[in-house]
C-alpha positions as MATLAB code, in Angstrom:
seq = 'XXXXXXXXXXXXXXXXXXXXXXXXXXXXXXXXXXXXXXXXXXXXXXXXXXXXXXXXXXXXXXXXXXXXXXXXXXXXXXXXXXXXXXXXXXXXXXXXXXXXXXXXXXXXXXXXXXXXXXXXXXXXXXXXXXXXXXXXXXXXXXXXXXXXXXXXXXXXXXXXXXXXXXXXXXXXXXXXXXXXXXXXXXXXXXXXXXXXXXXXXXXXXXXXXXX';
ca = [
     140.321   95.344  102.999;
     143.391   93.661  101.410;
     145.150   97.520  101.822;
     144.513   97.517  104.831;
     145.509   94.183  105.887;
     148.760   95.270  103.856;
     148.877   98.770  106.001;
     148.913   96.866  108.987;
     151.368   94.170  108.762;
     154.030   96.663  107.410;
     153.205   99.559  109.864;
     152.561   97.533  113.203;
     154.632   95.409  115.041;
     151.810   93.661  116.695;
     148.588   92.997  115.482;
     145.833   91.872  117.172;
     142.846   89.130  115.861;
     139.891   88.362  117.358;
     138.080   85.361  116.528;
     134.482   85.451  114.661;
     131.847   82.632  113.814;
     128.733   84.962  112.431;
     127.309   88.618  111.732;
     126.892   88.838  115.359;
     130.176   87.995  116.814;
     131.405   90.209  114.361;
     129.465   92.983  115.248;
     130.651   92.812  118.675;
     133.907   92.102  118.536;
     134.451   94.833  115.631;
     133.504   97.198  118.715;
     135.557   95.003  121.198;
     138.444   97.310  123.197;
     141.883   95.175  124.119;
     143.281   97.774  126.827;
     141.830  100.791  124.860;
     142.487   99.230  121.677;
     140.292   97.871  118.682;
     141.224   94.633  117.455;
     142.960   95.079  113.984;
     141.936   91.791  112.288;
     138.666   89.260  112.785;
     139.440   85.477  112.336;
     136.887   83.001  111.252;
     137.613   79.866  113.110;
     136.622   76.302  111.925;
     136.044   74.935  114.986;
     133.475   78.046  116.559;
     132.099   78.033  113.188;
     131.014   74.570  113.188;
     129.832   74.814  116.671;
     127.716   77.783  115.898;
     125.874   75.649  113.627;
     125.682   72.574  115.946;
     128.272   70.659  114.028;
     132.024   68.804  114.915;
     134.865   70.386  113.838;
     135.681   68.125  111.004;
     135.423   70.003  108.085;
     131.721   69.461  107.349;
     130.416   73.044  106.628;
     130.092   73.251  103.000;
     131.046   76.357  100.715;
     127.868   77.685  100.481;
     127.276   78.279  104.121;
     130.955   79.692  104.792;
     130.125   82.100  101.856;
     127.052   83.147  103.645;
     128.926   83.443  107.026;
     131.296   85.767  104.925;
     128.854   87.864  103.716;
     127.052   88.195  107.073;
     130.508   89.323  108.752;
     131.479   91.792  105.975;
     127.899   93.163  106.031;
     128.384   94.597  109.775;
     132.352   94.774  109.341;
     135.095   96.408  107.873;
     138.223   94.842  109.503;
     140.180   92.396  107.119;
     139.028   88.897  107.718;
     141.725   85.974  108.144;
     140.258   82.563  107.259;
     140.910   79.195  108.616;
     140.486   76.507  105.948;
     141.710   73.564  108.087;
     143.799   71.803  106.201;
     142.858   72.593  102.620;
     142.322   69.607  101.253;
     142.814   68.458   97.713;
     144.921   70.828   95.895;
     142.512   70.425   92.764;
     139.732   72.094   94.825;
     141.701   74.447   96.962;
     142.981   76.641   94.303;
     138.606   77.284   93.669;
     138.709   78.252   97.536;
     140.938   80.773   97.248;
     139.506   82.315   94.195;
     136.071   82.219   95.925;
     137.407   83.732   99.017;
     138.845   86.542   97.666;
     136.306   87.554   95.396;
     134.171   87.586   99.076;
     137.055   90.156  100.304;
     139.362   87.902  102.409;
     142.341   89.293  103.246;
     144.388   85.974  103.999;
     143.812   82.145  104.368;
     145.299   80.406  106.875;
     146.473   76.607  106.225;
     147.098   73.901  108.467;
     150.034   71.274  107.662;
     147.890   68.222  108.747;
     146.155   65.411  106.501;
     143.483   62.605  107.040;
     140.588   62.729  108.396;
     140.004   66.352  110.437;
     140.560   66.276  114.094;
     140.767   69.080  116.388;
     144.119   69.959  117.523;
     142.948   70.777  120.808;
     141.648   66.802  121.514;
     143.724   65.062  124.363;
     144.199   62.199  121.930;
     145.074   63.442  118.580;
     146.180   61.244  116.390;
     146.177   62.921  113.003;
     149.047   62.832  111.265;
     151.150   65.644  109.964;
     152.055   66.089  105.871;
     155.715   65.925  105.002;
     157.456   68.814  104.472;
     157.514   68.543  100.746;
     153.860   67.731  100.234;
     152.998   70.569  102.209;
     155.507   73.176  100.635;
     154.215   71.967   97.399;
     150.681   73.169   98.426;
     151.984   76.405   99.347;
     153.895   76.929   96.063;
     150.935   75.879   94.223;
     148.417   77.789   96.544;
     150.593   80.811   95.890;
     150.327   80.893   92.461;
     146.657   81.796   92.609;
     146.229   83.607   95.828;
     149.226   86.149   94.796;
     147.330   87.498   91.585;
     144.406   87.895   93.810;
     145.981   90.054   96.312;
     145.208   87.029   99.256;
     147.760   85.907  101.868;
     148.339   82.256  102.395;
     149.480   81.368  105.943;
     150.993   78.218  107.166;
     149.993   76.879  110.370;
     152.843   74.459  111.584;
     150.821   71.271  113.853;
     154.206   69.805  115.210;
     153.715   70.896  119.190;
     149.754   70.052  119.097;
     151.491   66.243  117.810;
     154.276   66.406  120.563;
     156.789   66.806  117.853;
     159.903   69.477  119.185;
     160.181   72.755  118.543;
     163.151   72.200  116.508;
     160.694   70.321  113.643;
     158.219   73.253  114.072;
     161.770   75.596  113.446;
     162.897   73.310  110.658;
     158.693   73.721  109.141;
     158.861   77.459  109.501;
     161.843   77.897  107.491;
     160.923   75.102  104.535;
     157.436   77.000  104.482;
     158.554   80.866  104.472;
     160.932   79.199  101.880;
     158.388   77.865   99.857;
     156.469   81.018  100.002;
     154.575   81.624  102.949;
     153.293   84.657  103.740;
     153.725   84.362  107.541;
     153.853   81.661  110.020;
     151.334   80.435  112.940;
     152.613   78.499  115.640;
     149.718   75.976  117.656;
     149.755   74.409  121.013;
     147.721   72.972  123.351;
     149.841   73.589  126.795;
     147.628   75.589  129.476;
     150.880   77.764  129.556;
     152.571   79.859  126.781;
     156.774   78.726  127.589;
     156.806   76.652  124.394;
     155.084   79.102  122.024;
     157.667   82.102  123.343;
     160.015   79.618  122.767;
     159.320   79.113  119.014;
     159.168   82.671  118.622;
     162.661   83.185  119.785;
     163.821   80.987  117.498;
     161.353   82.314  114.919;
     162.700   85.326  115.017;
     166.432   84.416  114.986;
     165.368   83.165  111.199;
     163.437   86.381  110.476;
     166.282   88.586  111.200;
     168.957   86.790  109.200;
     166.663   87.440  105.800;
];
């Protein structure tokens, strides 16, 4: 799966994800058609996947049961499989993540640059806090070190619009994190219209092309 997750991000210019929480969801949305078009990628979200079991999303399921959600989605699957792992957490026990994940066959991890206590970045009052760009750099660089020899992607996923921080801080993230190591970049916000994501991405891109 890791090849192909390679094949794709080097050969397409758009990729399309569709999110995931079980064997089911994966079953249909591995045979899901955007315009014609299978979906290249599944995503297993934190917050569907703790609904699916009745839970909040505050990063209560345990390892055992995402392993078991894993296996239940690769058993009816092929597609690579991007993982959201919230925030992480402690660096000590995030490095075990990733070396758990990948033996399970996921193609990349996807990190969020909050800390605290987990609350969803969709809630009208969110008052998490965001990590500094140096503590969360230095869990990229440190995240990298394992993940690269086991052929896994780590994504950053920059929280500064979901906050009401500008777009220039999400910029200024994007750079420090690609810097730092990054495989790739996700931008999140919780406007009912898309003008500030397009936004970053015109920006984004500006950076992109001057590498």
């Amino acid at each position: 799966r890791n090849n192909i997750f390679d094949r794709l991000i080097n050969n397409k210019k758009l990729i399309r994800v569709i999110e995931v929480h079980n064997g089911l969801s994966a079953l249909i949305s591995s045979q899901a058609r955007f315009k014609n078009n299978e979906f290249d990628c599944l995503w297993l979200s934190s917050l569907t996947h703790s609904a699916s079991k009745g839970k909040p999303d505050i990063e209560y399921i345990d390892d055992t049961t995402v392993t078991q959600t894993i296996n239940d989605i690769f058993d009816v699957s092929l597609k690579p499989l991007i993982f959201d792992a919230d925030s992480g957490g402690r660096i000590e026990h995030l490095k075990f993540t990733i070396k758990n994940l990948s033996r399970l066959g996921v193609s990349a991890i996807m990190l969020e640059d909050k800390i605290g206590e987990k609350i969803n970045s969709l809630e009208k009052k969110n008052k998490q806090q965001q990590d500094s760009i140096s503590n969360f750099c230095s869990k990229i660089i440190e995240s990298k070190k394992i993940a690269k020899s086991k052929g896994i992607k780590i994504f950053a996923r920059i929280e500064s619009l979901t906050l009401n921080k500008s777009i220039s801080d999400a910029i200024n993230r994007a750079k420090n994190y690609l810097n730092a190591g990054a495989d790739g970049i996700m931008i999140h916000s919780k406007k009912d219209k898309p003008n500030e994501v397009f936004s970053f991405c015109k920006k984004y891109n500006l950076i992109i092309n001057k590498k």
